[in-house]
mmCIF file of C-alpha atoms in Angstrom:
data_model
loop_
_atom_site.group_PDB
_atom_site.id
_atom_site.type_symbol
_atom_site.label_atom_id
_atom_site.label_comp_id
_atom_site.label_asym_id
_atom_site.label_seq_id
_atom_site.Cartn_x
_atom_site.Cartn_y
_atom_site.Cartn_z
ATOM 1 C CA UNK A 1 0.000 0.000 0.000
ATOM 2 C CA UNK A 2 1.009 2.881 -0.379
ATOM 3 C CA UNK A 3 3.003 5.209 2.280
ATOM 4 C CA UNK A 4 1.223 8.563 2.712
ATOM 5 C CA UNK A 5 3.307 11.344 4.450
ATOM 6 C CA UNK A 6 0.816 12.004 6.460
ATOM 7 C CA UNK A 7 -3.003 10.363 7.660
ATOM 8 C CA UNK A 8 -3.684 14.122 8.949
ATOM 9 C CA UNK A 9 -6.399 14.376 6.448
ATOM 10 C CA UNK A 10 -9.477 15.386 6.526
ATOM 11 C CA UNK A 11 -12.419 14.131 4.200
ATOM 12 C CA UNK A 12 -15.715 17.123 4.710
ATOM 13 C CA UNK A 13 -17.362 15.111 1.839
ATOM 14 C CA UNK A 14 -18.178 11.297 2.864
ATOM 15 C CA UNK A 15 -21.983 9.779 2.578
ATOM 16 C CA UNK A 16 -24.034 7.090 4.969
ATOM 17 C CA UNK A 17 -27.120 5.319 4.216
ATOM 18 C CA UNK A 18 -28.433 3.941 7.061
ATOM 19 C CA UNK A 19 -28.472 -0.163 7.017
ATOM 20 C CA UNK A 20 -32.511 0.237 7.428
ATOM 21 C CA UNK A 21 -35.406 2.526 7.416
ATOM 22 C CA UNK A 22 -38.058 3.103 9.889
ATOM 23 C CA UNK A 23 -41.405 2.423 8.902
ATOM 24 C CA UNK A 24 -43.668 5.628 8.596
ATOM 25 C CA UNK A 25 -45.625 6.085 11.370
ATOM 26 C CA UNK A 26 -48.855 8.322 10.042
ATOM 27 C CA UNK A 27 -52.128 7.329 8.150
ATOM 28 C CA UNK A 28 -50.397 7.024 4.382
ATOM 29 C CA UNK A 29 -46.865 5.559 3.305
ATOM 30 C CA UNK A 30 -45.145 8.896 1.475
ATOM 31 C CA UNK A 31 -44.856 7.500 -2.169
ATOM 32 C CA UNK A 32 -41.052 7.922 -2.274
ATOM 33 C CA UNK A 33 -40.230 7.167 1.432
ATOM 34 C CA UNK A 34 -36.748 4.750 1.326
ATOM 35 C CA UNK A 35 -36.457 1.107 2.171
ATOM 36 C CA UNK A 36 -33.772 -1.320 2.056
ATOM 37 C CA UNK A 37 -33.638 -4.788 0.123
ATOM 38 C CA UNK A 38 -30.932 -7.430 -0.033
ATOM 39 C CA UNK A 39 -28.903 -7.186 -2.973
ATOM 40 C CA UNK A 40 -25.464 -9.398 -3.301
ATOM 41 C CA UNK A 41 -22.814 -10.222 -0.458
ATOM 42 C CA UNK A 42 -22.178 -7.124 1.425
ATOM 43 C CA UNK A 43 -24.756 -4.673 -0.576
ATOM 44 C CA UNK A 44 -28.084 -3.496 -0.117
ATOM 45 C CA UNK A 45 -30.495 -1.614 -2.866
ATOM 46 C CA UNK A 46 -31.744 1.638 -1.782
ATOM 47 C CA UNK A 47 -35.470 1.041 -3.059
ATOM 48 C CA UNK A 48 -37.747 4.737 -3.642
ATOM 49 C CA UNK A 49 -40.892 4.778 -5.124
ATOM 50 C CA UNK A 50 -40.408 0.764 -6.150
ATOM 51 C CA UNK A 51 -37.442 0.764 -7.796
ATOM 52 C CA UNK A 52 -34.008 0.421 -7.306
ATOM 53 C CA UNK A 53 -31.995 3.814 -6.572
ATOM 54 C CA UNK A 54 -28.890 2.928 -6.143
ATOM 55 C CA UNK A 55 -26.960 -0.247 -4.843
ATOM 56 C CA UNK A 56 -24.570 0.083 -1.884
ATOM 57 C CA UNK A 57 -22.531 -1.460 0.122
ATOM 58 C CA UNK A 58 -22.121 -2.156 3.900
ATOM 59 C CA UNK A 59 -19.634 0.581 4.408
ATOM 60 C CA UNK A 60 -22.589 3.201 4.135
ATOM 61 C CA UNK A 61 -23.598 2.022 7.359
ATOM 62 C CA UNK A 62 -20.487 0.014 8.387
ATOM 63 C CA UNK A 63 -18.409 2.030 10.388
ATOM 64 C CA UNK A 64 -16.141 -0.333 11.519
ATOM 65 C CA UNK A 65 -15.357 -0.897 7.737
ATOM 66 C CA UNK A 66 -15.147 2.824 7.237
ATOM 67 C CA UNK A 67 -12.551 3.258 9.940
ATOM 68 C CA UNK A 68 -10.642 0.398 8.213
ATOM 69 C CA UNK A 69 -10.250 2.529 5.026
ATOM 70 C CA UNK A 70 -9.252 5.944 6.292
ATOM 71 C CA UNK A 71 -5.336 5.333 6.906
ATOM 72 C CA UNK A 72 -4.936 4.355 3.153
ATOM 73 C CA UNK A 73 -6.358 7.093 1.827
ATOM 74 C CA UNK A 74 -4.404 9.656 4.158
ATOM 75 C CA UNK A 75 -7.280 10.058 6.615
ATOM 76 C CA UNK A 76 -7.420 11.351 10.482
ATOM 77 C CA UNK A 77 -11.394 12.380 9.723
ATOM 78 C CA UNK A 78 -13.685 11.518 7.934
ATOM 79 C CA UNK A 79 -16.996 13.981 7.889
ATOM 80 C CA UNK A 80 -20.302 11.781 7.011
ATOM 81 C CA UNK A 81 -23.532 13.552 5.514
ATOM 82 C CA UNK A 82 -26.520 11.442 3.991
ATOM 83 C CA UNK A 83 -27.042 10.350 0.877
ATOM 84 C CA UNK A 84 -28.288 13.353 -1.143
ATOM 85 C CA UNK A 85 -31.464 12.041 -1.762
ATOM 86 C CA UNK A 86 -32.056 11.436 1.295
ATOM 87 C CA UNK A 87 -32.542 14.968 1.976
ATOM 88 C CA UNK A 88 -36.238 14.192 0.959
ATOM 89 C CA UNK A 89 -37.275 18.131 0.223
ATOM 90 C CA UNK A 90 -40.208 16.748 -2.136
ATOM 91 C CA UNK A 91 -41.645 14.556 0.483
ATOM 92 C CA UNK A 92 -44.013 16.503 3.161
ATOM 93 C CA UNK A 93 -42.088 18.527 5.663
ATOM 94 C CA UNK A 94 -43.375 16.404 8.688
ATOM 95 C CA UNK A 95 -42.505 13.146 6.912
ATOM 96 C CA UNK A 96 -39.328 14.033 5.739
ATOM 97 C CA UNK A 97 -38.195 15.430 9.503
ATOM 98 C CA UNK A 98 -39.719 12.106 10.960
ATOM 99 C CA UNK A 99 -37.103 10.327 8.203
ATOM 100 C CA UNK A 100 -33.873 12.904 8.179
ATOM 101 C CA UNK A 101 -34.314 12.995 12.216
ATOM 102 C CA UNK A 102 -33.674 8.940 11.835
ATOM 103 C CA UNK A 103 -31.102 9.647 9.621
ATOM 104 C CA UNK A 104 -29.048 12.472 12.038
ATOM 105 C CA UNK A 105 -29.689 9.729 14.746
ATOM 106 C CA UNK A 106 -27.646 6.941 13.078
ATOM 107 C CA UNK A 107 -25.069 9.267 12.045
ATOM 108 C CA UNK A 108 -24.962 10.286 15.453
ATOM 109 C CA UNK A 109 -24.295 6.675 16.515
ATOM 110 C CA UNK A 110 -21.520 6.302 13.964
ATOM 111 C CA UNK A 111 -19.703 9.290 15.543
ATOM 112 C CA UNK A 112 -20.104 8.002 19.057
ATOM 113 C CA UNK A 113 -18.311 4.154 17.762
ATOM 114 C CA UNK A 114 -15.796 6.851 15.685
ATOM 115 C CA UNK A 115 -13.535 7.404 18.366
ATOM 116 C CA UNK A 116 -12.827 10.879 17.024
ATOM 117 C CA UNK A 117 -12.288 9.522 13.422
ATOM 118 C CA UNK A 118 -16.020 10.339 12.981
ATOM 119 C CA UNK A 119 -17.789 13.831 12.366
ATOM 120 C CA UNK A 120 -21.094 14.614 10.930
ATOM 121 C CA UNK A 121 -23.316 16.642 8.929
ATOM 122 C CA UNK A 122 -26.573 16.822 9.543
ATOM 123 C CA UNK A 123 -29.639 16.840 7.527
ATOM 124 C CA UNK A 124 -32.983 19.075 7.809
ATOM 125 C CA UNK A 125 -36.520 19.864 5.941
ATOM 126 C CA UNK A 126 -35.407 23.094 4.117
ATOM 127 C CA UNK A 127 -38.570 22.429 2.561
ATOM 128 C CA UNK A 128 -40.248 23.704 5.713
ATOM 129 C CA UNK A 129 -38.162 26.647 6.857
ATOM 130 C CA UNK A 130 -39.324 26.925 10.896
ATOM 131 C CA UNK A 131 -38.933 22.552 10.625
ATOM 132 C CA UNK A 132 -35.178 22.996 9.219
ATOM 133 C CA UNK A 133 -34.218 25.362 11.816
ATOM 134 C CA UNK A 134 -35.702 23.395 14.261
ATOM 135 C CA UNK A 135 -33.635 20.375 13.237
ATOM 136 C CA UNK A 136 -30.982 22.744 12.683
ATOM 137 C CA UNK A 137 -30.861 23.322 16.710
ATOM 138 C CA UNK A 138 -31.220 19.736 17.168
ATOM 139 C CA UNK A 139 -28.223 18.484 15.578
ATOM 140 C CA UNK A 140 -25.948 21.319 16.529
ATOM 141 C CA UNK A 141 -26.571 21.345 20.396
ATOM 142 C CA UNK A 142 -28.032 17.619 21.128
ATOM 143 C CA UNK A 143 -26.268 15.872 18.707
ATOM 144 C CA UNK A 144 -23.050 18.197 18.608
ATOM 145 C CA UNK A 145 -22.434 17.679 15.242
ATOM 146 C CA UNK A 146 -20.388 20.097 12.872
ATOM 147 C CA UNK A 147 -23.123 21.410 10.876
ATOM 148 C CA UNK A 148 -25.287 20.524 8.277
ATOM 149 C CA UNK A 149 -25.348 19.297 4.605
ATOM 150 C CA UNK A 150 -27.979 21.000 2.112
ATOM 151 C CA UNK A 151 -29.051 20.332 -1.130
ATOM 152 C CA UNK A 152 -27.992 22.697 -4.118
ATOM 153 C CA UNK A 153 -31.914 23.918 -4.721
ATOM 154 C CA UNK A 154 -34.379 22.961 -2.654
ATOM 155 C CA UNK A 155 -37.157 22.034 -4.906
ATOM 156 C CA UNK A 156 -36.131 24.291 -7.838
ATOM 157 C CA UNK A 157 -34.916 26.997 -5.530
ATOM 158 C CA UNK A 158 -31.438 27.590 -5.560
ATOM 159 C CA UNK A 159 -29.807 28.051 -2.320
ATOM 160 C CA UNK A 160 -29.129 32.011 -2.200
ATOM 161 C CA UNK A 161 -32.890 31.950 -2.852
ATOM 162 C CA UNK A 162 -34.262 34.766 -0.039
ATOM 163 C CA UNK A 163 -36.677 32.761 1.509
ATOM 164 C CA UNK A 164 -33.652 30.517 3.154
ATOM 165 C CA UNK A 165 -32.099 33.588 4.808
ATOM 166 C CA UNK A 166 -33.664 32.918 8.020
ATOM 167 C CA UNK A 167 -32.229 29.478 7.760
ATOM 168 C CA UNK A 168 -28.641 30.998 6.919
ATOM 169 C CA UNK A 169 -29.143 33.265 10.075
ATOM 170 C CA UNK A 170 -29.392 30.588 11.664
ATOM 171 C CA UNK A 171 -26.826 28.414 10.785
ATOM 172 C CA UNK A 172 -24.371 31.704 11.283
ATOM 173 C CA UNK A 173 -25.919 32.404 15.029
ATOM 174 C CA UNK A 174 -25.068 28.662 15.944
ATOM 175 C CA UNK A 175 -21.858 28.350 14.370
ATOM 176 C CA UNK A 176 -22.968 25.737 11.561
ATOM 177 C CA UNK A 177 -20.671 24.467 9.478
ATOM 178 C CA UNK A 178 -22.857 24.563 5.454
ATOM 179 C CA UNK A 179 -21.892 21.811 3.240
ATOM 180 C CA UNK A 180 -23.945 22.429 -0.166
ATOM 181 C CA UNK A 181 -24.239 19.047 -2.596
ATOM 182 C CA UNK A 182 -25.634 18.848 -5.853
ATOM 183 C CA UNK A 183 -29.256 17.190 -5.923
ATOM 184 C CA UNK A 184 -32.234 16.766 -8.408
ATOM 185 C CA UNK A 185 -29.925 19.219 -10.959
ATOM 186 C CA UNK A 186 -31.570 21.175 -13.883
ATOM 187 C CA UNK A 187 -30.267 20.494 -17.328
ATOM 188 C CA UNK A 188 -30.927 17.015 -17.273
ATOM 189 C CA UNK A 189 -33.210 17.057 -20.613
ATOM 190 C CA UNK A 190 -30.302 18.422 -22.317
ATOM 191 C CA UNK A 191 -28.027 15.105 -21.230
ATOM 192 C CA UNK A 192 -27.797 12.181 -23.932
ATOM 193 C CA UNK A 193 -26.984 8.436 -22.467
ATOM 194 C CA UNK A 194 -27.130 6.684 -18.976
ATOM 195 C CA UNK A 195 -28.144 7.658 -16.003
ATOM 196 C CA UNK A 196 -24.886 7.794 -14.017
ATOM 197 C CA UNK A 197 -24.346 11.164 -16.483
ATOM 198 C CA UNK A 198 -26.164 12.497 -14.089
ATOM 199 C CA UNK A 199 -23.470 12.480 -11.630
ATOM 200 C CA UNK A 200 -21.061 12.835 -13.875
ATOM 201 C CA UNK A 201 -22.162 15.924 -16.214
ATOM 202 C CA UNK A 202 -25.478 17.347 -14.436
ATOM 203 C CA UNK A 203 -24.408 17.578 -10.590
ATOM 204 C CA UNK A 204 -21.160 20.260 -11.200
ATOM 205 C CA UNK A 205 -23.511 22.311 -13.162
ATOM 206 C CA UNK A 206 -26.387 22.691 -10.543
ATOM 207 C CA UNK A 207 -23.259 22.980 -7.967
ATOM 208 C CA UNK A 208 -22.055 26.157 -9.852
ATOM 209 C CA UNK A 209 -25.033 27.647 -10.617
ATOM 210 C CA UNK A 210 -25.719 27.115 -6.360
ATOM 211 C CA UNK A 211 -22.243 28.919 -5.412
ATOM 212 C CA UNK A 212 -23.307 31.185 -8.261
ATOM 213 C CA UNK A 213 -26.530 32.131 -6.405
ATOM 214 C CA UNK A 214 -24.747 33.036 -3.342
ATOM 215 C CA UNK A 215 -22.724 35.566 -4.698
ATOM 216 C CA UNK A 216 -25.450 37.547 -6.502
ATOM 217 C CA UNK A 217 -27.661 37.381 -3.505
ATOM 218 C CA UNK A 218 -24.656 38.523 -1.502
ATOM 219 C CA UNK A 219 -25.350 36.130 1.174
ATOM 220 C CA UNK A 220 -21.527 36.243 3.045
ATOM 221 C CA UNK A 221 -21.901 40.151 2.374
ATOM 222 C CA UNK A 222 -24.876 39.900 4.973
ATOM 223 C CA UNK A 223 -23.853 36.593 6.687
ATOM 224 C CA UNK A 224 -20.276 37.263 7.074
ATOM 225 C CA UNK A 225 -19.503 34.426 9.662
ATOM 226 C CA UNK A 226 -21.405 31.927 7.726
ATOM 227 C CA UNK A 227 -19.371 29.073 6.830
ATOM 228 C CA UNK A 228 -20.321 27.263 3.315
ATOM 229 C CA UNK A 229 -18.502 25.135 0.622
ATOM 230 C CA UNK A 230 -19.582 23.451 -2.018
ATOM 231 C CA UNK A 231 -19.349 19.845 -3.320
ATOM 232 C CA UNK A 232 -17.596 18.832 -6.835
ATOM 233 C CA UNK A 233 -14.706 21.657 -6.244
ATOM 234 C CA UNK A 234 -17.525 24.667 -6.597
ATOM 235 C CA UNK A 235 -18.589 22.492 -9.790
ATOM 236 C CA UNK A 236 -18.615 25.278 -12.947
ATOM 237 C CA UNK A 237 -18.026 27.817 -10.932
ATOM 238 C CA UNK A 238 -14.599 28.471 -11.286
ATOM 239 C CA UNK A 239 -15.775 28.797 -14.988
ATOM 240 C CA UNK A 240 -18.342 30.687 -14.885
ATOM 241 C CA UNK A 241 -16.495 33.577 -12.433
ATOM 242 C CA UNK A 242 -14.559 35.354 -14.866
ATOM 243 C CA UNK A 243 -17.396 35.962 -16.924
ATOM 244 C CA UNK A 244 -20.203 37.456 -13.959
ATOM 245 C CA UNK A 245 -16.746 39.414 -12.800
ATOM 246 C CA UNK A 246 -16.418 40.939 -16.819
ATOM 247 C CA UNK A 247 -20.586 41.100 -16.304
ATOM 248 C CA UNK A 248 -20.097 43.027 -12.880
ATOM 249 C CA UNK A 249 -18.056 45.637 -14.351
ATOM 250 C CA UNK A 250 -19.941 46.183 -17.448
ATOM 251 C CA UNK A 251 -23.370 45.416 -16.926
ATOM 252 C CA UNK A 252 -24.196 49.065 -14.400
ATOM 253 C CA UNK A 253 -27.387 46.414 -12.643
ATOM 254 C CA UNK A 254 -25.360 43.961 -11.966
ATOM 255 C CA UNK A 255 -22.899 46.256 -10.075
ATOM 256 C CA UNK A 256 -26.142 47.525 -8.592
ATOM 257 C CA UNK A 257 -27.354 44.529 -6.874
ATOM 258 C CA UNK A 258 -24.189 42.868 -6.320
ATOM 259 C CA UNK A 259 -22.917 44.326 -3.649
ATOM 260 C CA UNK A 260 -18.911 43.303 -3.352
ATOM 261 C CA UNK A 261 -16.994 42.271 -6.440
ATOM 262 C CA UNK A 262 -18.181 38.301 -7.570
ATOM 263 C CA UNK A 263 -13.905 36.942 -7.674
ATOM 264 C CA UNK A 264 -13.954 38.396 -3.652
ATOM 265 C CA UNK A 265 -16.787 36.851 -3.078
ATOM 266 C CA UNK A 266 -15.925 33.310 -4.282
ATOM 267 C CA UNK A 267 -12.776 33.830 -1.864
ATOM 268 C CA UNK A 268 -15.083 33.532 1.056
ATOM 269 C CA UNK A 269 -16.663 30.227 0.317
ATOM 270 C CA UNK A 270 -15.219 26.805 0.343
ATOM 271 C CA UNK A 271 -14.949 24.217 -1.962
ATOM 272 C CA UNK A 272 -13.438 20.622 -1.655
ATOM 273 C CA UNK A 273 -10.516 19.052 -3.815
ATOM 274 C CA UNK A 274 -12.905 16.333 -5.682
ATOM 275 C CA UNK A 275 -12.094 17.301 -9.412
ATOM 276 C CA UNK A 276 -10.037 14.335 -10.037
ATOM 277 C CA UNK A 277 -7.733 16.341 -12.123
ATOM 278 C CA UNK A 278 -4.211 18.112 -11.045
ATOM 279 C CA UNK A 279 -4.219 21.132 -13.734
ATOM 280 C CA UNK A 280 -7.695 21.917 -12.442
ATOM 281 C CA UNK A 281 -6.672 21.425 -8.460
ATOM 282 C CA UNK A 282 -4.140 24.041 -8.807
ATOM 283 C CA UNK A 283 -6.634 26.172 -11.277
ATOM 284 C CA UNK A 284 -9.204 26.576 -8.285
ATOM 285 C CA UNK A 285 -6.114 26.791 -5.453
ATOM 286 C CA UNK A 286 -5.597 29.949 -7.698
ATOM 287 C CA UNK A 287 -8.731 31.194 -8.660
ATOM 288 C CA UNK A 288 -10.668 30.608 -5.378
ATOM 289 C CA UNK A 289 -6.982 30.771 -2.572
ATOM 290 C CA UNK A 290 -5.106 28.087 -1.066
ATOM 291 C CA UNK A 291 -7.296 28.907 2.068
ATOM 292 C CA UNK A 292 -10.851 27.519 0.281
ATOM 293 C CA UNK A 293 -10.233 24.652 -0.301
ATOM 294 C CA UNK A 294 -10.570 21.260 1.919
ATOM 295 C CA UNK A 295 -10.712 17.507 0.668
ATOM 296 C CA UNK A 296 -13.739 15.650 -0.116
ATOM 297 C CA UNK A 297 -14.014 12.012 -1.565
ATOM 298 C CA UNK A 298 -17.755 10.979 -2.199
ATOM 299 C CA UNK A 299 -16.548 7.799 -0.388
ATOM 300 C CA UNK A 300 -18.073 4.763 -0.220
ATOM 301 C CA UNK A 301 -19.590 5.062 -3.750
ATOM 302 C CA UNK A 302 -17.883 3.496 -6.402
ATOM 303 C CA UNK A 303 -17.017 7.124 -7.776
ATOM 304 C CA UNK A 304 -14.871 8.391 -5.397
ATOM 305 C CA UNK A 305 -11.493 9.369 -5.023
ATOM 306 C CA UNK A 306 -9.691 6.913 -3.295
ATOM 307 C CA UNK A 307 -5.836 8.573 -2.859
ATOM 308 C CA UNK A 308 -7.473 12.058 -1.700
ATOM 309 C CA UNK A 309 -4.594 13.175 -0.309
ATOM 310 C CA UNK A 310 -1.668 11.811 -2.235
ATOM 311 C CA UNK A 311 -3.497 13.797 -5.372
ATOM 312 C CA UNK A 312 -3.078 16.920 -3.317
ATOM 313 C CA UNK A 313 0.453 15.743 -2.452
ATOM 314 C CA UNK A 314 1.477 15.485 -5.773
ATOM 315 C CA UNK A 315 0.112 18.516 -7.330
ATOM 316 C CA UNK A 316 3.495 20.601 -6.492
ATOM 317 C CA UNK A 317 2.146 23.233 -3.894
ATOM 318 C CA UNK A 318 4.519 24.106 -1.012
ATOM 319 C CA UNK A 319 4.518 22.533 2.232
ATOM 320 C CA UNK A 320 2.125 24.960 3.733
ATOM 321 C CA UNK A 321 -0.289 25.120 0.680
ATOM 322 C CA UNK A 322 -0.543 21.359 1.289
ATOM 323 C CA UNK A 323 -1.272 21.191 4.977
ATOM 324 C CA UNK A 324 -3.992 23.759 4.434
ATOM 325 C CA UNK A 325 -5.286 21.335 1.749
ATOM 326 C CA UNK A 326 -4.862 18.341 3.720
ATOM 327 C CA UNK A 327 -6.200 19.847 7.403
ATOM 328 C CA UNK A 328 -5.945 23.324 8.071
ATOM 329 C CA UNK A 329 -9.229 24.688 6.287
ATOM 330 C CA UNK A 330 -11.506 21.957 6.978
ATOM 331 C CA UNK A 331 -10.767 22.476 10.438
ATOM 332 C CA UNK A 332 -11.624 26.005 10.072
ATOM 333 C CA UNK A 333 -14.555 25.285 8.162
ATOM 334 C CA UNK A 334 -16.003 22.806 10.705
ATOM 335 C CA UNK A 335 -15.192 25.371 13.573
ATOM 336 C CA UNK A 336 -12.664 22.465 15.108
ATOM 337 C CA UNK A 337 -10.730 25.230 16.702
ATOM 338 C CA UNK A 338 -13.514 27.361 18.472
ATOM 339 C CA UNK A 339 -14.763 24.128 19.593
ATOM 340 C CA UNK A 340 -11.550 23.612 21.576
ATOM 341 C CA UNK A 341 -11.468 27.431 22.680
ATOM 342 C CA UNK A 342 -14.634 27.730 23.813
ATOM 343 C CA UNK A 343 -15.414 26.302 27.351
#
């Protein structure tokens, strides 16, 4: 195997699917509420609305397995958040907080047989703004988790969308760490071939036009101690920057409603490493600032990236460049360091 410098990392993007779902207790079974069925040795399928989602394996619920895999990839941490669709915004706000509040509970278990290896991010009904703040409090101060993953619209509604400010409040007033993963992303009538193009093509797009929506809302000029990155390194993003930046300074509205230049802005979000490409790495460490970005994996799905921090490693920064990579700003962005501060 090989011999990693150092197994200091720390993965912010890691998912769990819990090894079964409760049955719904109320008067009608939601139409796309989750179940498990057997599938082959050491997999499960993830069954919604009678069909087969996605097949998994034990490590989505494993942690003794996951705990197993983290020295080999360079791991001290490993962050879990659920399954995007498990987010459930389309279901009914009291049904999907009966199923996400399951959800934070396992992943609340997994943390406690972590040892410290373990840290989560939580999951709430942004569907139902008073519900997701109220879950919100929840996981933060019962469950002590880092924060909370969202999706990248919630039901069409991208997430600098005004109506979620209160949640944003929120998440800033209780220290929240924002993790913001692509979901149900638009575009997908323009994709030709199988479904995992999806993943592969659809999510960065929804992801950038997410981090996108942030900026022109101005949500870290209002929310400046909100902490946020986005999955898929920002997605197109990074692409699409220099263009609202040429749009800001031409187009006399846009300077108008944005209130703080769109390239500053992008320096105050975050945005993990998972671009599986070096060119592009170093591309966002200088587009977006060595101090942005934080590793992410996807792990356990099959398309994840399995020598995190070797890739980072290998990408030429200097020393200190890497460590921030590798450790430095996911601790910031989980808040590791007020958490030992504060009494």
């Amino acid at each position: 195997m090989h011999q990693h410098n150092c197994t200091c990392g720390i993965d912010v993007h890691a998912h769990v699917v819990p090894e079964h779902f409760p049955n719904y207790i109320g008067a009608r079974l939601p139409a796309e509420w989750p179940s498990m069925a057997p599938a082959h040795a050491c997999h499960r399928h993830v069954m919604i609305s009678g069909k087969v989602y996605r097949t998994v394996s034990d490590r989505c619920w494993d942690t003794a397995r996951r705990l197993e895999d983290l020295p080999g990839m360079g791991l001290a941490l490993q962050v879990v958040s659920p399954m995007p669709e498990l987010l459930s915004y389309w279901i009914a706000a009291d049904d999907a907080r009966q199923l996400l509040r399951y959800t934070n509970d396992c992943m609340a278990g997994m943390v406690e047989q972590g040892g410290g290896r373990i840290a989560a991010l939580g999951a709430v009904p942004l569907q139902d703004i008073d519900l997701a703040i109220s879950e919100l409090e929840y996981v933060m101060k019962t469950l002590g988790f880092a924060g909370v993953e969202i999706g990248s619209n919630i039901n069409g509604a991208p997430v600098g969308a005004p109506q979620f400010d209160p949640f944003f409040e929120a998440c800033e007033a209780l220290g929240a760490a924002v993790f913001v993963h692509a979901l149900r992303p638009a575009g997908m009538d323009r994709l030709v071939g199988p479904a995992p193009l999806q993943q592969v093509l659809a999510y960065p797009g929804d992801v950038g036009l997410a981090a996108a929506s942030v900026i022109t809302t101005n949500l870290l000029v209002r929310r400046p101690r909100l902490r946020i990155a986005f999955s898929h390194g920002g997605g197109t993003l990074a692409a699409l920057l220099p263009r609202l930046q040429q749009g800001w300074d031409v187009f006399p509205a846009l300077k108008e409603s944005i209130a703080t230049s769109p390239a500053e802005q992008a320096r105050r979000l975050f945005y993990d490493t998972l671009v599986f490409d070096t060119p592009l790495l170093r591309h966002l460490v200088e587009r977006f600032g060595a101090s942005q970005l934080l590793i992410g994996t996807d792990y356990p799905f099959n398309f994840h990236d399995r020598t995190p921090v070797q890739r980072i490693e290998a990408a030429g920064f200097d020393e200190d460049t890497v460590a921030a990579l590798v450790h430095r700003n996911a601790e910031r962005f989980l808040g590791l360091h007020m958490k030992e501060t504060t009494p």
